[in-house]
CSV table of C-alpha atoms in Angstrom, one decimal:
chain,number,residue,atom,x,y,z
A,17,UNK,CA,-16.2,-20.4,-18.1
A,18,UNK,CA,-15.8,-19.6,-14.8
A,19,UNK,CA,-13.5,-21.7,-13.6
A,20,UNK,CA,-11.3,-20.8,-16.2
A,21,UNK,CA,-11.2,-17.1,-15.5
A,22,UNK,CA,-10.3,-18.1,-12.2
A,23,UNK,CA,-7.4,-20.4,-13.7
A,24,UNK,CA,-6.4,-17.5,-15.5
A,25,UNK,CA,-5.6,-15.7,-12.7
A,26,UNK,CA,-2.1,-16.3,-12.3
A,27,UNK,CA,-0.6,-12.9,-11.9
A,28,UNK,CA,0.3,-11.3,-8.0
A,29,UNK,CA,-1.8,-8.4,-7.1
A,30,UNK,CA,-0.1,-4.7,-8.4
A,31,UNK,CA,0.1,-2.8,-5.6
A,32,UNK,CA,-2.8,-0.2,-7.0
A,33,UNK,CA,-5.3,-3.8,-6.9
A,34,UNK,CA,-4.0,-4.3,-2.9
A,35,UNK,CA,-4.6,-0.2,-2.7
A,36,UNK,CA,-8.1,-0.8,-4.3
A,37,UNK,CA,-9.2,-3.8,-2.4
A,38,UNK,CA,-7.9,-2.4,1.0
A,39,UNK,CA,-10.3,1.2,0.2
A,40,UNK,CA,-13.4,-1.8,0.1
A,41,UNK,CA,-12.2,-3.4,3.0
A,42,UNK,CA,-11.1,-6.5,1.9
A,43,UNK,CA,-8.1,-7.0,4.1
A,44,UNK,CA,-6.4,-9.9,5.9
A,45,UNK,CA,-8.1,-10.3,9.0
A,46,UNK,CA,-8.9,-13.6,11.2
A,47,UNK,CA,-11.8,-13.3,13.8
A,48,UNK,CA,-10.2,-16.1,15.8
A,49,UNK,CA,-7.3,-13.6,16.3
A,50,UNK,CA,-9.5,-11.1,17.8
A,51,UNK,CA,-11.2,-13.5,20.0
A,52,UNK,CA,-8.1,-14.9,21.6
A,53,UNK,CA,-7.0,-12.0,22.2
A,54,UNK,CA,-10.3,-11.0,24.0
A,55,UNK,CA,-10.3,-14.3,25.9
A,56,UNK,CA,-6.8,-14.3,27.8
A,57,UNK,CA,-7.2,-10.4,28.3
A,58,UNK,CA,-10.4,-11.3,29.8
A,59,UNK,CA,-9.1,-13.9,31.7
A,60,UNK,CA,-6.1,-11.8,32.7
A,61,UNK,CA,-8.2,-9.0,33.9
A,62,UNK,CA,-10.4,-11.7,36.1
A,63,UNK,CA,-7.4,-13.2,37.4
A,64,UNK,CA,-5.3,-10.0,38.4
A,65,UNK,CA,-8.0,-8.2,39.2
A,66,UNK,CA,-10.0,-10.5,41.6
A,67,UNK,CA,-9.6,-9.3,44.8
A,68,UNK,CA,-11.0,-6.2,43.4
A,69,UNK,CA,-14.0,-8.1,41.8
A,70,UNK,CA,-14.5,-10.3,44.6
A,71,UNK,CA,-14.3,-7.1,47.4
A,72,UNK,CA,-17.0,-5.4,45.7
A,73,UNK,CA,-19.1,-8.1,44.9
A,74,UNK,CA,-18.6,-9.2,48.4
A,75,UNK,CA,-19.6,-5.8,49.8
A,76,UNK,CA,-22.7,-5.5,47.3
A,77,UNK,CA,-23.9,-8.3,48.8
A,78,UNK,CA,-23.2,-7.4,52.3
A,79,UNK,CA,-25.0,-4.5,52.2
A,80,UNK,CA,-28.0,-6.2,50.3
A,81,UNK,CA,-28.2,-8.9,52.8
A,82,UNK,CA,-27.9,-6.0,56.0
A,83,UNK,CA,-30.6,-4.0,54.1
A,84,UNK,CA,-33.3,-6.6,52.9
A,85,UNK,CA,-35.7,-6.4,56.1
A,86,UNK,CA,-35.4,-2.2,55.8
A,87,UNK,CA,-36.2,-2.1,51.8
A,88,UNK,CA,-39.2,-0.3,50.8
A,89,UNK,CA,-40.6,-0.9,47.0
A,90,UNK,CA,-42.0,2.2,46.5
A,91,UNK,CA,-41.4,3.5,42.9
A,92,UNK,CA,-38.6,6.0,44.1
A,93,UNK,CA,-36.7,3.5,46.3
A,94,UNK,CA,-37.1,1.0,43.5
A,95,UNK,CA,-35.4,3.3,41.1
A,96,UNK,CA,-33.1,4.5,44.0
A,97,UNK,CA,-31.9,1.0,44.2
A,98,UNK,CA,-31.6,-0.3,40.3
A,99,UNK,CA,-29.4,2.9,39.8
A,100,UNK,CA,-27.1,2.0,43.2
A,101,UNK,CA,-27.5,-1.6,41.5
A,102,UNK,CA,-26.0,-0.1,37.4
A,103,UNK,CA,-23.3,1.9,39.4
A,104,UNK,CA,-22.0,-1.0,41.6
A,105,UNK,CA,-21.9,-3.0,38.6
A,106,UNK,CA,-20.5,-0.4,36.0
A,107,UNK,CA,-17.9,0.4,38.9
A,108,UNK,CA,-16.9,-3.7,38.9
A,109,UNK,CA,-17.0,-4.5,35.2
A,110,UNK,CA,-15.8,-1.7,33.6
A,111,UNK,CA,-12.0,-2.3,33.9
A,112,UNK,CA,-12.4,-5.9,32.8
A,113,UNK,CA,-14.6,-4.4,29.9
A,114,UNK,CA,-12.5,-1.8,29.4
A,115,UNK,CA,-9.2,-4.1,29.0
A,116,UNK,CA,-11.2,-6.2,26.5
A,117,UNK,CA,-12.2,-3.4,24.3
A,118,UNK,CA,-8.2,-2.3,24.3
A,119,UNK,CA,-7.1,-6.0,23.2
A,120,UNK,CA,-9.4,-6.2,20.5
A,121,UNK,CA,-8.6,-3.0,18.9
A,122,UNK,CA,-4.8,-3.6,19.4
A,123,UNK,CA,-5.6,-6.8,17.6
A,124,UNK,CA,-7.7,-5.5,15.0
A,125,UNK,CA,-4.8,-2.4,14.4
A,126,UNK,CA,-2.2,-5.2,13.9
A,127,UNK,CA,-4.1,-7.2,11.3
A,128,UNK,CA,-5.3,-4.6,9.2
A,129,UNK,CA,-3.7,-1.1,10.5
A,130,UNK,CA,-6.2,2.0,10.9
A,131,UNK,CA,-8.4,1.7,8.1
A,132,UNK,CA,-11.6,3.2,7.1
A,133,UNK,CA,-13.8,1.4,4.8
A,134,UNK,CA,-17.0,3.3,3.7
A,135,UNK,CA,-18.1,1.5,0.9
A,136,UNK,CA,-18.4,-1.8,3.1
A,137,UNK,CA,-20.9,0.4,4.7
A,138,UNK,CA,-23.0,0.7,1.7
A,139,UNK,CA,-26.1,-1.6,1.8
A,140,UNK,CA,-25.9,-3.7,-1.2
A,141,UNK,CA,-29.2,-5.5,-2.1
A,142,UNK,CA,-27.0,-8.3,-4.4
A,143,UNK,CA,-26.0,-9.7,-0.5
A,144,UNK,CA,-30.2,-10.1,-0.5
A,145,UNK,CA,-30.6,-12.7,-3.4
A,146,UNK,CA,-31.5,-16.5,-2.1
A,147,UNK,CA,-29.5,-17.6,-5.1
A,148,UNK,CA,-26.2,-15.7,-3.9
A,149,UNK,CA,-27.0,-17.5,-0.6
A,150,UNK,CA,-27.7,-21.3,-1.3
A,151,UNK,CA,-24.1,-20.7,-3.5
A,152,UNK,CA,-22.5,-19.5,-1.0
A,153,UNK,CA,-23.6,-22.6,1.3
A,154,UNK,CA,-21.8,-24.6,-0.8
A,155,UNK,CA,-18.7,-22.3,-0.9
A,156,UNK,CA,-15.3,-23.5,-0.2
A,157,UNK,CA,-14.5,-20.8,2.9
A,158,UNK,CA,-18.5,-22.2,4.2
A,159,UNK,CA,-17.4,-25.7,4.3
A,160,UNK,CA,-13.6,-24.6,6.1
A,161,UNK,CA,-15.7,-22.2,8.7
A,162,UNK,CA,-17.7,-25.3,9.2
A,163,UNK,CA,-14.7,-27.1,9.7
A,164,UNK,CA,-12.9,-24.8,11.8
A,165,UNK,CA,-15.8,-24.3,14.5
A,166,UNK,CA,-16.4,-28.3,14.6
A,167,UNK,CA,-12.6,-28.3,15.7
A,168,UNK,CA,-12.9,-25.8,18.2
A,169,UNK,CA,-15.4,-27.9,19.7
A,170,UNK,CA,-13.1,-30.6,19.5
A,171,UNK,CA,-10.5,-28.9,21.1
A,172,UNK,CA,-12.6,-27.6,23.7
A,173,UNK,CA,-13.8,-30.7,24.5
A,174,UNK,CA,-10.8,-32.7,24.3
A,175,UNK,CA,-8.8,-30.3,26.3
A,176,UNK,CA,-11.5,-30.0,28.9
A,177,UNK,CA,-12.0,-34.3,29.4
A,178,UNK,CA,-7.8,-34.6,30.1
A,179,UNK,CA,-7.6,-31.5,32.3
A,180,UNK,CA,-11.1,-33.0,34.7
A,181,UNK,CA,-9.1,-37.0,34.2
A,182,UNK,CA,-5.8,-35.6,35.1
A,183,UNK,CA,-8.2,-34.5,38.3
A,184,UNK,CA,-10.5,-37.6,38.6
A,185,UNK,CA,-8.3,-39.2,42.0
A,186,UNK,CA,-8.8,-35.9,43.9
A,187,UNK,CA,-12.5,-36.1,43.3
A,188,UNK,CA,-13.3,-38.2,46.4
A,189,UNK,CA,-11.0,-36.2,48.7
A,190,UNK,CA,-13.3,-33.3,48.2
A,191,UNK,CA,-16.2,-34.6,50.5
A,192,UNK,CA,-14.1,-34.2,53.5
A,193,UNK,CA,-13.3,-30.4,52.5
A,194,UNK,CA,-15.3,-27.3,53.7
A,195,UNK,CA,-17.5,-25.9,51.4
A,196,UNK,CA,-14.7,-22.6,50.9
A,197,UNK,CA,-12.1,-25.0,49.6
A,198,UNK,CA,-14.4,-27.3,47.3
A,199,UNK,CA,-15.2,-24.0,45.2
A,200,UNK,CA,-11.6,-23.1,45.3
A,201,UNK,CA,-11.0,-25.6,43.9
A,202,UNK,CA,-13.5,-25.8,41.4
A,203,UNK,CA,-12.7,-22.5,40.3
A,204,UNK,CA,-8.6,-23.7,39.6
A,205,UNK,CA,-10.1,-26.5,37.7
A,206,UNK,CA,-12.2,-24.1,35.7
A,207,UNK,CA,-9.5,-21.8,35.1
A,208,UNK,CA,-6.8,-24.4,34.2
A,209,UNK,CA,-9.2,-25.4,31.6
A,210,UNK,CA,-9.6,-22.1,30.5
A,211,UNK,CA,-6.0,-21.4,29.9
A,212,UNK,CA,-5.6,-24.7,28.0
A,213,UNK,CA,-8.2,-24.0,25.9
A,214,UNK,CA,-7.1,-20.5,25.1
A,215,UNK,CA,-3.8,-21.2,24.2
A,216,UNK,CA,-5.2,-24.2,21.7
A,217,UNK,CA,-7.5,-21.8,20.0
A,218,UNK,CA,-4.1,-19.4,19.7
A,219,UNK,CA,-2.7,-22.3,18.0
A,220,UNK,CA,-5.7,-22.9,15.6
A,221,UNK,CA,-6.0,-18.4,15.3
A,222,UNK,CA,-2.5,-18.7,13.6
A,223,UNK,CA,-3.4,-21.0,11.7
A,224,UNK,CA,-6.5,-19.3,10.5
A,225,UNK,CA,-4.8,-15.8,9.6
A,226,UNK,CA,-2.2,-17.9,7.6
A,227,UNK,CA,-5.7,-19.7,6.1
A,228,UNK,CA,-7.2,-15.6,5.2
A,229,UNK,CA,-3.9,-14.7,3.7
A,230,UNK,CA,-3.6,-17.6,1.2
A,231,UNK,CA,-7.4,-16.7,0.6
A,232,UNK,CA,-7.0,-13.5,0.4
A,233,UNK,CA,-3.9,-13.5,-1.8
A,234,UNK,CA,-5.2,-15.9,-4.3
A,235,UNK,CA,-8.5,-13.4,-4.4
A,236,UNK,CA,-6.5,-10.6,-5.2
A,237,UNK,CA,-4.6,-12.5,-8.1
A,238,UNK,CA,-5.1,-11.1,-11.4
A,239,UNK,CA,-5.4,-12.2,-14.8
A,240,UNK,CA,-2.3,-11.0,-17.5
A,241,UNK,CA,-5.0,-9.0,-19.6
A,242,UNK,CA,-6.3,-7.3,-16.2
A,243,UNK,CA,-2.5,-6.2,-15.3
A,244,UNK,CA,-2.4,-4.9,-18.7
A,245,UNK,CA,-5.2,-3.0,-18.7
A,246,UNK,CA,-4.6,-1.8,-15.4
A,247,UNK,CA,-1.1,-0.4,-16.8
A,248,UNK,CA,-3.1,1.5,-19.6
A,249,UNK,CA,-5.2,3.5,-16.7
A,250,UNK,CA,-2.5,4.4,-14.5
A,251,UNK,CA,0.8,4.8,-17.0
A,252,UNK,CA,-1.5,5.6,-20.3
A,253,UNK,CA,-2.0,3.6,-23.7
A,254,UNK,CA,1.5,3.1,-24.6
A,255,UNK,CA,0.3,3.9,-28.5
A,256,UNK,CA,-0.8,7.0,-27.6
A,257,UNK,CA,2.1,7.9,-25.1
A,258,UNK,CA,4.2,6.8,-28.0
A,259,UNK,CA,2.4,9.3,-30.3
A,260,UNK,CA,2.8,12.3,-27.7
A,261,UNK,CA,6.7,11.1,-27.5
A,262,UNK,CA,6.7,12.1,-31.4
A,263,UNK,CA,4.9,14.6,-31.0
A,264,UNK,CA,6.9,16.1,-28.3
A,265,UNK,CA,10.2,15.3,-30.4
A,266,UNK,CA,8.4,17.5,-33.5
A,267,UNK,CA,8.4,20.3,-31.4
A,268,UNK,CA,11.6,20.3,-30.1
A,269,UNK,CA,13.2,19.6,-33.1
A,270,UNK,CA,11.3,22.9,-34.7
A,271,UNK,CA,12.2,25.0,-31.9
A,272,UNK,CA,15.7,23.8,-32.8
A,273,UNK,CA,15.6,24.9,-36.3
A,274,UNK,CA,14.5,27.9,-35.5
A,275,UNK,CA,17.6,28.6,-33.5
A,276,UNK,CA,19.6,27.8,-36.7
A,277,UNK,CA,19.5,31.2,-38.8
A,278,UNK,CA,20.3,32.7,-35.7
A,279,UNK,CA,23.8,30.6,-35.6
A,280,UNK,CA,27.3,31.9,-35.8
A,281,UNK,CA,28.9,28.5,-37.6
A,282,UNK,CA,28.0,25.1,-38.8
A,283,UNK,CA,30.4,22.5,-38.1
A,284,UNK,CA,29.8,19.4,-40.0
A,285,UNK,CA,31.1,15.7,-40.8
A,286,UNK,CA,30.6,16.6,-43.4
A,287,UNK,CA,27.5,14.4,-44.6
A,288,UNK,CA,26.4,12.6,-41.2
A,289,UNK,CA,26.6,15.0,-38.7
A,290,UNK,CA,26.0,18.5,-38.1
A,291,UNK,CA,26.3,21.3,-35.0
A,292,UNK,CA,25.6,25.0,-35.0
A,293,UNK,CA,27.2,27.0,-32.3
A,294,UNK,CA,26.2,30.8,-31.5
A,295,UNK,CA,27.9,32.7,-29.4
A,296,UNK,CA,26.7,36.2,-27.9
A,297,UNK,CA,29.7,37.8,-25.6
A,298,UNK,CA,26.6,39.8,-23.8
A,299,UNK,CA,24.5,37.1,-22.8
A,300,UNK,CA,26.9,33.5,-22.9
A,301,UNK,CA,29.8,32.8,-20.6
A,302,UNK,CA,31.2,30.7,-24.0
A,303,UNK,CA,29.5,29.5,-27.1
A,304,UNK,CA,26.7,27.0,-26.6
A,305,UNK,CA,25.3,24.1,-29.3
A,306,UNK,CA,22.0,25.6,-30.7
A,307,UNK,CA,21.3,22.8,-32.7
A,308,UNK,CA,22.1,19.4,-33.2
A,309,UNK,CA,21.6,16.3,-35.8
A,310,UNK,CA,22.2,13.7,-37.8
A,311,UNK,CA,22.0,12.6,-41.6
A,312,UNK,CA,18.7,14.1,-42.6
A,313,UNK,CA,18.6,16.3,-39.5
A,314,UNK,CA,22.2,17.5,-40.3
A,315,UNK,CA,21.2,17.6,-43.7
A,316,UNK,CA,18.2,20.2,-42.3
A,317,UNK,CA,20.7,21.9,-40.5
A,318,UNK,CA,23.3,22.9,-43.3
A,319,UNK,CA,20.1,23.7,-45.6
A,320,UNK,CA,18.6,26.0,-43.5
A,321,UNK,CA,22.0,27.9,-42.4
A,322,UNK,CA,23.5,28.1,-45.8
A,323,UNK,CA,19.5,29.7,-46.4
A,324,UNK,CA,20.1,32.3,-44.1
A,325,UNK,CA,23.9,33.4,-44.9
A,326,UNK,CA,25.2,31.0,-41.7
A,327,UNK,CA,28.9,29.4,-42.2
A,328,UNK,CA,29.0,25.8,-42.8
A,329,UNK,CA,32.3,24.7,-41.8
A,330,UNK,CA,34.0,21.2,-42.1
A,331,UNK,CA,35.6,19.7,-39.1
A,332,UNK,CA,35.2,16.0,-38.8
A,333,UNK,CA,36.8,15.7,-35.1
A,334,UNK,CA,35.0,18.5,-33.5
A,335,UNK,CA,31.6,17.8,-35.3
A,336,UNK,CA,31.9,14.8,-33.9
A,337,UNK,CA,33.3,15.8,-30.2
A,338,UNK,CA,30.7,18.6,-30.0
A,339,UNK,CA,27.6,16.2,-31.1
A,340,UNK,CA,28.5,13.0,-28.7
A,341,UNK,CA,29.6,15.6,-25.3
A,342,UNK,CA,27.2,18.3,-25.7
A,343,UNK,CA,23.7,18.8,-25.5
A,344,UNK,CA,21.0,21.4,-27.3
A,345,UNK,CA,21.4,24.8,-25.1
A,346,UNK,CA,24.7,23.5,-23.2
A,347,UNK,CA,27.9,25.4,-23.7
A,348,UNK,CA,31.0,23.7,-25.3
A,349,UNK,CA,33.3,21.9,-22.7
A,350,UNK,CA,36.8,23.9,-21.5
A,351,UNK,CA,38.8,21.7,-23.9
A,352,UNK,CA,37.1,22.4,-27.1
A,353,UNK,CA,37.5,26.1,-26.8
A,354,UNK,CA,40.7,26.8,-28.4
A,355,UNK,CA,39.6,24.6,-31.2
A,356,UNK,CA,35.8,26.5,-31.4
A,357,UNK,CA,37.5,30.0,-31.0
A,358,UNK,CA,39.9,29.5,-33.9
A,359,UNK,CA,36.5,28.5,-36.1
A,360,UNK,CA,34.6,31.2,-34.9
A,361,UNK,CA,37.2,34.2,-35.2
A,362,UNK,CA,37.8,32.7,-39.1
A,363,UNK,CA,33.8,33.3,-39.3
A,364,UNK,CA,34.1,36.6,-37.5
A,365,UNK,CA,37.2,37.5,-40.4
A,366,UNK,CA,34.8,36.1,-43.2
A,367,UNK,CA,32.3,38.3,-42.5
A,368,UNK,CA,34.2,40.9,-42.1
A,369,UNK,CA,35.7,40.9,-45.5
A,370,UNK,CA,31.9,40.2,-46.7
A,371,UNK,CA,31.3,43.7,-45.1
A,372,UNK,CA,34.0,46.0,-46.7
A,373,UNK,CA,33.2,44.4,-50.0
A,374,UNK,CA,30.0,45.5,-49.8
A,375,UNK,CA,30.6,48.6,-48.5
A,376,UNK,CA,33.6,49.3,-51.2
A,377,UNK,CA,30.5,48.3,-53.6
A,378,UNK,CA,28.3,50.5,-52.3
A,379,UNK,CA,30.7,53.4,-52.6
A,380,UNK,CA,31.7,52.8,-56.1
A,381,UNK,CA,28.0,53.1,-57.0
């Protein structure tokens, strides 16, 4: 069953599973990077800065040497001289230290950016269970660090043999040198090793961050169910966004049809589609669509206006200019006016003549 969870992982990480997995720490990060990077800045630091290093180990030893008939081991000359000793050597291997601690945080900045990870700092006791162990000695990425550190040995080793056979004929020569010269020499050996080796292990560092992305890519991969239900946490069930659509659309539509009574005119299609226009000289610039719809909303529309005493005027062109241009609340476009001002000074006449009549009937009375 497990495996085939972890075959079902086929999807690439969402960006909110990198997010979450980056919080916990798990990031692409090789420590063969890092100690590269703290090997050449190491051997940098040694090799530009020797003079320094050698002047005051040279001069730390001078003055032990000039001293060592005059030292007195009493408990405050002994302390006396371990402090001198901690200073000299703070004062000598701080800069080398100091370049080191730089490099690696540079390094570490570059892999992963500044990051804080508290949860990695939380002690979990499930890292404590023998069973969880013995698996993970027979874990895939157990059996590659074994790998990896046999062929650093390798390397090491191999690297080291040519560089001392490439010097094997100078060997003899070196009896007839002074002793100064012999450990110059040494040391160049040493170092060209050194470098060889370091820039191998650079080699096999690349190679190992390309090793922790593919692992930590094909960790991250998710399974199609997991991107799904990660889609109903962050964007919300889509049933029940659907729902709150409708409901939302309810709403609107009401709040529409309440606007209708308050209409001047009702231009319709006459049967599919319907707009009411209003117009208030006091408050509108020129008369705006109030409402909106088609076949049973336009049927809504006309009910509810012819309800409440509000025109409803065929116009099949304008009905159907005013419904596709113009949106609920907008006012009419500059072309349709002429059109929509003829309608609406009819309606004005209309009621009007509804007016006198009444009045004429109340006077008769």
């Amino acid at each position: 069953m497990a495996d085939k969870g972890a075959q079902d992982k086929t999807e690439k990480p969402t960006s909110r599973r990198r997010q979450k997995a980056r919080e916990q720490g798990q990031v692409i990060k090789s420590q063969e990077l890092n100690s590269v990077a703290v090997l050449i800045t190491g051997l940098m630091a040694i090799w530009f800065g020797g003079g320094y290093l050698s002047s005051q180990i040279s001069n730390l030893m001078r003055e032990t040497f000039a001293n060592v008939a005059q030292i007195n081991f009493s408990p405050s000359e002994a302390a006396a001289m371990i402090t001198k000793y901690i200073g000299y050597f703070l004062i000598t291997a701080v800069p080398v230290w100091l370049a080191v601690f730089v490099a690696a945080a540079l390094v570490n900045i570059a892999q992963v950016g500044f990051l804080l990870a508290p949860k990695r700092l939380k002690p979990d006791l499930s890292k404590l269970s023998p069973l969880k162990g013995f698996k993970k000695f027979f874990a895939l990425r157990t059996f590659v660090e074994a790998i990896k550190n046999i062929l650093k040995l390798t390397i090491v080793g191999f690297v080291a043999y040519l560089t001392v056979r490439a010097e094997w004929e100078n060997l003899p020569d070196l009896g007839q040198e002074e002793v100064i010269q012999i450990v110059s020499y040494i040391i160049d050996v040493c170092f060209t090793i050194f470098w060889r080796c370091v820039l191998a292990m650079f080699v096999l560092a690349v190679m190992d961050w390309a090793y922790q992305k593919y692992e930590h890519e094909k960790e991250l991969k998710m399974s199609k169910q997991e991107v799904k239900d990660e889609y109903k946490q962050t964007e919300g069930d889509p049933q029940v966004k659907s729902r709150i659509r409708s409901l939302q659309r309810e709403q609107a539509r009401n709040r529409m049809m309440a606007e209708v009574p308050q209409a001047d005119v009702v231009v319709t299609n006459p049967t599919h589609l319907a707009v009411a226009l209003a117009y208030r000289s006091h408050e509108m610039d020129a008369p705006e669509v109030v409402a909106k719809g088609a076949n049973k909303i336009a049927l809504k529309i006309k009910e509810i206006a012819r309800e409440n005493g509000v025109p409803v005027i065929e116009d099949k062109p304008l009905a159907q200019a005013l419904f596709k241009a113009v949106e609920v609340g907008q006012s009419i476009p500059g072309e349709l006016y002429e059109t929509v001002a003829t309608i609406l000074a009819h309606v004005y006449r209309m009621k009007n003549r509804h007016r006198e009549v009444l009045n004429r009937a109340g006077k008769g009375s």
